[in-house]
Amino acid sequence: MDWSDLIDTAFDVAGNSSSDHRAAALRTIEANVAPDEKPIASTAGRHPDHFRKGVLVLTTHRLLFLKDGKPPVPVPLPAVTDATVTRTRINGEVLLVVALTGSHRFEDVVKAEVFAEQLRAAARLAREGSRKEPVAAPAAPASTGAELLDQLERLAALHTAGALTAEEFTRAKQRLIG
């Protein structure tokens, strides 16, 4: 699968046949991809701040939300701690992505359960890949502990702010601690 196939599939799912929007999304992706970044999956969904659907693109490095040629909303995969799906009458399938960078909500997501599972698997692989990078021996214990503490503090702040439920907070904390 290449980038244009991924974008076309997502726009078809979104019901958006605008070739201008597809071309703008493809230009946005191609301008922002890392040299070793590969496409994994895509689907359609709506950000709560937008009325029309956009495209959720999952890559080997991050999750992107593309809408009408605007700059993408990126979520780095190593920072993703949880992805859950709920269903509501008004907003359809709701995908909640919890990351160390913040919480992201996407509504009316097409095949949200499948996409969430792909996202969780890709995030797990990204975290495992980042752990395999060589780290200088003397600095490893201090930086690892400091980073873990910083990540836990961010999660606690999200929980205190109401962005995470107690259950989501506990799950994300357990994933961080291992």
Short mmCIF file of C-alpha atoms in Angstrom, two decimals:
data_model
loop_
_atom_site.label_atom_id
_atom_site.label_comp_id
_atom_site.label_asym_id
_atom_site.label_seq_id
_atom_site.Cartn_x
_atom_site.Cartn_y
_atom_site.Cartn_z
CA MET A 1 0.00 0.00 0.00
CA ASP A 2 1.35 3.44 -0.86
CA TRP A 3 0.33 6.90 0.34
CA SER A 4 -2.09 7.64 -2.52
CA ASP A 5 -3.88 4.29 -2.02
CA LEU A 6 -4.18 5.02 1.69
CA ILE A 7 -5.62 8.50 1.10
CA ASP A 8 -8.02 7.29 -1.61
CA THR A 9 -9.32 4.50 0.62
CA ALA A 10 -9.89 6.85 3.55
CA PHE A 11 -11.66 9.46 1.41
CA ASP A 12 -13.87 6.76 -0.11
CA VAL A 13 -14.83 5.62 3.38
CA ALA A 14 -15.51 9.23 4.38
CA GLY A 15 -17.77 9.67 1.37
CA ASN A 16 -15.70 12.59 0.14
CA SER A 17 -15.20 12.43 -3.61
CA SER A 18 -13.42 15.78 -3.91
CA SER A 19 -10.26 15.27 -5.93
CA ASP A 20 -8.98 18.63 -4.62
CA HIS A 21 -9.25 17.45 -1.00
CA ARG A 22 -7.57 14.13 -1.88
CA ALA A 23 -4.73 15.91 -3.65
CA ALA A 24 -4.30 18.36 -0.75
CA ALA A 25 -4.20 15.49 1.77
CA LEU A 26 -1.65 13.62 -0.33
CA ARG A 27 0.54 16.75 -0.63
CA THR A 28 0.29 17.27 3.13
CA ILE A 29 1.32 13.68 3.84
CA GLU A 30 4.17 13.67 1.34
CA ALA A 31 5.50 16.97 2.73
CA ASN A 32 5.49 15.66 6.31
CA VAL A 33 6.61 12.03 6.12
CA ALA A 34 9.94 10.87 7.47
CA PRO A 35 12.20 9.02 5.00
CA ASP A 36 11.60 5.62 6.66
CA GLU A 37 7.90 6.21 7.49
CA LYS A 38 5.46 3.77 5.89
CA PRO A 39 1.64 3.75 5.70
CA ILE A 40 -0.23 1.16 7.77
CA ALA A 41 -3.96 1.96 7.69
CA SER A 42 -6.52 4.70 7.28
CA THR A 43 -10.13 5.38 8.06
CA ALA A 44 -12.53 8.28 8.23
CA GLY A 45 -13.62 10.15 11.31
CA ARG A 46 -14.57 13.53 12.62
CA HIS A 47 -12.70 15.69 15.09
CA PRO A 48 -15.15 17.22 17.60
CA ASP A 49 -14.24 20.71 16.34
CA HIS A 50 -15.25 19.92 12.74
CA PHE A 51 -18.59 19.12 11.17
CA ARG A 52 -17.36 17.15 8.15
CA LYS A 53 -15.29 14.00 8.31
CA GLY A 54 -11.57 13.95 7.83
CA VAL A 55 -9.02 11.20 7.38
CA LEU A 56 -7.20 9.32 10.14
CA VAL A 57 -3.90 7.98 8.80
CA LEU A 58 -1.82 5.48 10.77
CA THR A 59 1.86 5.23 9.85
CA THR A 60 4.82 3.41 11.32
CA HIS A 61 5.69 6.61 13.24
CA ARG A 62 2.45 8.40 14.11
CA LEU A 63 -1.27 8.89 13.82
CA LEU A 64 -2.34 11.84 11.67
CA PHE A 65 -5.71 13.56 11.29
CA LEU A 66 -6.07 15.31 7.92
CA LYS A 67 -8.86 17.72 7.12
CA ASP A 68 -9.34 19.93 4.05
CA GLY A 69 -5.62 20.48 3.38
CA LYS A 70 -5.01 21.91 6.85
CA PRO A 71 -1.81 20.98 8.72
CA PRO A 72 -2.12 17.47 10.14
CA VAL A 73 -2.79 16.83 13.81
CA PRO A 74 0.07 14.39 14.64
CA VAL A 75 0.21 11.93 17.53
CA PRO A 76 3.60 10.15 17.83
CA LEU A 77 3.10 6.40 18.24
CA PRO A 78 5.65 5.86 21.04
CA ALA A 79 3.61 8.35 23.11
CA VAL A 80 0.30 6.48 22.64
CA THR A 81 -0.65 4.71 25.87
CA ASP A 82 -4.22 3.67 25.05
CA ALA A 83 -6.84 3.62 22.31
CA THR A 84 -10.43 2.86 23.24
CA VAL A 85 -13.71 2.82 21.36
CA THR A 86 -17.12 3.72 22.73
CA ARG A 87 -20.44 4.05 20.97
CA THR A 88 -22.92 6.86 21.38
CA ARG A 89 -26.21 7.62 19.68
CA ILE A 90 -25.17 11.07 18.57
CA ASN A 91 -21.47 10.61 17.72
CA GLY A 92 -21.42 6.99 16.53
CA GLU A 93 -18.20 5.12 17.25
CA VAL A 94 -15.86 7.35 19.24
CA LEU A 95 -12.12 6.66 19.23
CA LEU A 96 -10.26 8.06 22.23
CA VAL A 97 -6.49 8.07 21.83
CA VAL A 98 -4.58 8.72 25.03
CA ALA A 99 -0.98 9.79 24.55
CA LEU A 100 1.66 11.39 26.70
CA THR A 101 1.19 14.46 24.49
CA GLY A 102 -2.52 14.70 25.32
CA SER A 103 -5.86 13.05 24.75
CA HIS A 104 -7.46 13.02 21.28
CA ARG A 105 -11.10 12.26 20.51
CA PHE A 106 -12.40 11.32 17.09
CA GLU A 107 -16.12 10.81 16.49
CA ASP A 108 -18.15 8.87 13.93
CA VAL A 109 -15.07 6.75 13.11
CA VAL A 110 -15.61 4.09 10.47
CA LYS A 111 -14.58 0.59 11.65
CA ALA A 112 -13.22 2.12 14.85
CA GLU A 113 -12.56 -1.20 16.65
CA VAL A 114 -10.37 -2.50 13.82
CA PHE A 115 -8.53 0.80 13.53
CA ALA A 116 -8.02 1.01 17.31
CA GLU A 117 -6.50 -2.48 17.34
CA GLN A 118 -4.15 -1.53 14.48
CA LEU A 119 -3.22 1.64 16.38
CA ARG A 120 -2.51 -0.25 19.62
CA ALA A 121 -0.34 -2.80 17.78
CA ALA A 122 1.60 -0.09 15.90
CA ALA A 123 2.11 1.90 19.13
CA ARG A 124 3.38 -1.22 20.90
CA LEU A 125 5.87 -1.87 18.08
CA ALA A 126 6.98 1.77 18.09
CA ARG A 127 7.61 1.69 21.85
CA GLU A 128 9.53 -1.58 21.59
CA GLY A 129 11.59 -0.18 18.73
CA SER A 130 12.44 2.96 20.70
CA ARG A 131 13.59 0.83 23.66
CA LYS A 132 16.06 -1.04 21.46
CA GLU A 133 17.99 2.12 20.64
CA PRO A 134 21.42 2.17 22.27
CA VAL A 135 21.74 4.35 25.35
CA ALA A 136 24.97 5.21 27.12
CA ALA A 137 25.33 2.93 30.15
CA PRO A 138 25.93 5.56 32.87
CA ALA A 139 23.00 7.76 31.79
CA ALA A 140 20.44 4.96 31.32
CA PRO A 141 19.15 4.55 34.90
CA ALA A 142 18.81 8.28 35.61
CA SER A 143 17.18 9.22 32.29
CA THR A 144 14.87 6.19 32.27
CA GLY A 145 13.64 6.93 35.79
CA ALA A 146 13.29 10.63 35.08
CA GLU A 147 11.44 9.98 31.82
CA LEU A 148 9.09 7.51 33.50
CA LEU A 149 8.37 9.96 36.30
CA ASP A 150 7.72 12.73 33.77
CA GLN A 151 5.33 10.48 31.80
CA LEU A 152 3.50 9.47 34.98
CA GLU A 153 3.15 13.11 35.98
CA ARG A 154 1.65 13.92 32.55
CA LEU A 155 -0.83 11.07 32.92
CA ALA A 156 -1.78 12.28 36.40
CA ALA A 157 -2.30 15.80 35.04
CA LEU A 158 -4.56 14.44 32.28
CA HIS A 159 -6.52 12.45 34.87
CA THR A 160 -6.83 15.47 37.19
CA ALA A 161 -7.97 17.65 34.27
CA GLY A 162 -10.71 15.13 33.48
CA ALA A 163 -9.28 14.04 30.12
CA LEU A 164 -8.85 10.47 31.43
CA THR A 165 -11.24 8.37 33.43
CA ALA A 166 -9.93 6.46 36.44
CA GLU A 167 -9.96 3.25 34.40
CA GLU A 168 -8.06 4.84 31.47
CA PHE A 169 -5.55 6.36 33.87
CA THR A 170 -4.94 3.00 35.56
CA ARG A 171 -4.51 1.18 32.24
CA ALA A 172 -2.13 3.80 30.85
CA LYS A 173 -0.13 3.81 34.10
CA GLN A 174 0.18 0.01 34.04
CA ARG A 175 1.38 0.10 30.43
CA LEU A 176 4.05 2.65 31.30
CA ILE A 177 5.29 0.76 34.34
CA GLY A 178 5.29 -2.48 32.38
#
